[in-house]
Tab-separated table of C-alpha atoms in Angstrom:
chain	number	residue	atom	x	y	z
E	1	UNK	CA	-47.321	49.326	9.593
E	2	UNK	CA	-43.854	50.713	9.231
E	3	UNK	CA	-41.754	52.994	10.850
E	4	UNK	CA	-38.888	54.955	9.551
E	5	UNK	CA	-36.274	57.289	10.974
E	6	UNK	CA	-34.304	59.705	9.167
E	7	UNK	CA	-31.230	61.025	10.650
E	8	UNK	CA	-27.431	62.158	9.346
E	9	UNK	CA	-24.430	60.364	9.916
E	10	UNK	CA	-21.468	62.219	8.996
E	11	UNK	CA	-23.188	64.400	6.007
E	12	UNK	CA	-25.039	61.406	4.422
E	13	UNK	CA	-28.469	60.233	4.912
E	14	UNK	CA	-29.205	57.377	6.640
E	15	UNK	CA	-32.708	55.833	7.134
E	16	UNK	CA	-33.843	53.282	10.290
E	17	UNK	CA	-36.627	51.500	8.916
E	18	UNK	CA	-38.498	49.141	11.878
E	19	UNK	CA	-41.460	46.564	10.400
E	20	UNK	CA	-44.233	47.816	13.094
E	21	UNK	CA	-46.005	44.360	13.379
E	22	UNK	CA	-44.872	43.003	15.929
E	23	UNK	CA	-46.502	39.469	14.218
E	24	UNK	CA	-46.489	39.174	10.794
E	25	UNK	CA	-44.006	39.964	8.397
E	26	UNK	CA	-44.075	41.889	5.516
E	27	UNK	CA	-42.657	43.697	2.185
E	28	UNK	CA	-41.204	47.691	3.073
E	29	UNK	CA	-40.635	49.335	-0.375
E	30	UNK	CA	-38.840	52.697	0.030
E	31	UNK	CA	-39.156	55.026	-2.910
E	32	UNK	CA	-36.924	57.733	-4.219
E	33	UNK	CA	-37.308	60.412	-6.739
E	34	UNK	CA	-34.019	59.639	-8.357
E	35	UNK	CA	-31.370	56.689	-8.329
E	36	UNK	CA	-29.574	56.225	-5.255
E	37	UNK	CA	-26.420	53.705	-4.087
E	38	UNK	CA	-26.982	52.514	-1.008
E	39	UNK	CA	-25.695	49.952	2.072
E	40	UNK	CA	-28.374	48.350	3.511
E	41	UNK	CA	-27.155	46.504	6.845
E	42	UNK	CA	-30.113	44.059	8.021
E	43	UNK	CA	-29.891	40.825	9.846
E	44	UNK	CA	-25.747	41.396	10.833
E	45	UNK	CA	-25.075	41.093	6.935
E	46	UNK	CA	-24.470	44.662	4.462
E	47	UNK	CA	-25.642	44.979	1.210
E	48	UNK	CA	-24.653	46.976	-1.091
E	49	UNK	CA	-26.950	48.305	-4.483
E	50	UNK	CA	-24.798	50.443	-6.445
E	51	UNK	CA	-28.472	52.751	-8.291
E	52	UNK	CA	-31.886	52.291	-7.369
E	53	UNK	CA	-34.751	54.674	-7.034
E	54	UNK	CA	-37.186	51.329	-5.289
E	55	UNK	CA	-35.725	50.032	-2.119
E	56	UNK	CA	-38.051	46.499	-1.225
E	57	UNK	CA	-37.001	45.153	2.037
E	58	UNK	CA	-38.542	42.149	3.568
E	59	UNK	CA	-38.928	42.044	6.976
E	60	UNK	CA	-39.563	39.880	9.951
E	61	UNK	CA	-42.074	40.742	12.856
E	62	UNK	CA	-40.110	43.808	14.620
E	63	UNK	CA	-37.103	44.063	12.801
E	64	UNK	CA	-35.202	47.066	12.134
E	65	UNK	CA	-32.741	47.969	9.005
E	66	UNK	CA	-30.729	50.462	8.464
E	67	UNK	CA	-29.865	51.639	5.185
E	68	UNK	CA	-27.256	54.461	4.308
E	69	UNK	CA	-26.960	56.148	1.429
E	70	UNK	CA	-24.424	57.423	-0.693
């Protein structure tokens, strides 16, 4: 139960990635098909992985992430 936007910001991709249950939370894992860097800004805080190609995020009931990438 996840929802995810995909949009561009200034020529890079940038994902919006909303937990759907609106009561329980739960584990997102975004996969890629190569290593990317990324900023993932969640809960008024950025972080930053510099190669991944698995992207876990654990989210709260409702909450929304967005994560840029480079």
């Amino acid at each position: 139960e996840a929802l995810v936007g995909c949009f561009d910001f200034e020529g890079k991709t940038v994902l919006y990635v909303v937990n759907y249950d609106m009561e329980n939370k739960q584990n997102i894992t975004l996969n890629f098909d190569t290593a990317q860097s990324m900023d993932i800004i969640q809960k008024a805080e950025t972080f930053n992985y510099e190669s991944t190609n698995e992207l876990v995020l654990n989210m709260d009931p409702g909450e929304g992430a967005l994560v840029l990438i480079h």
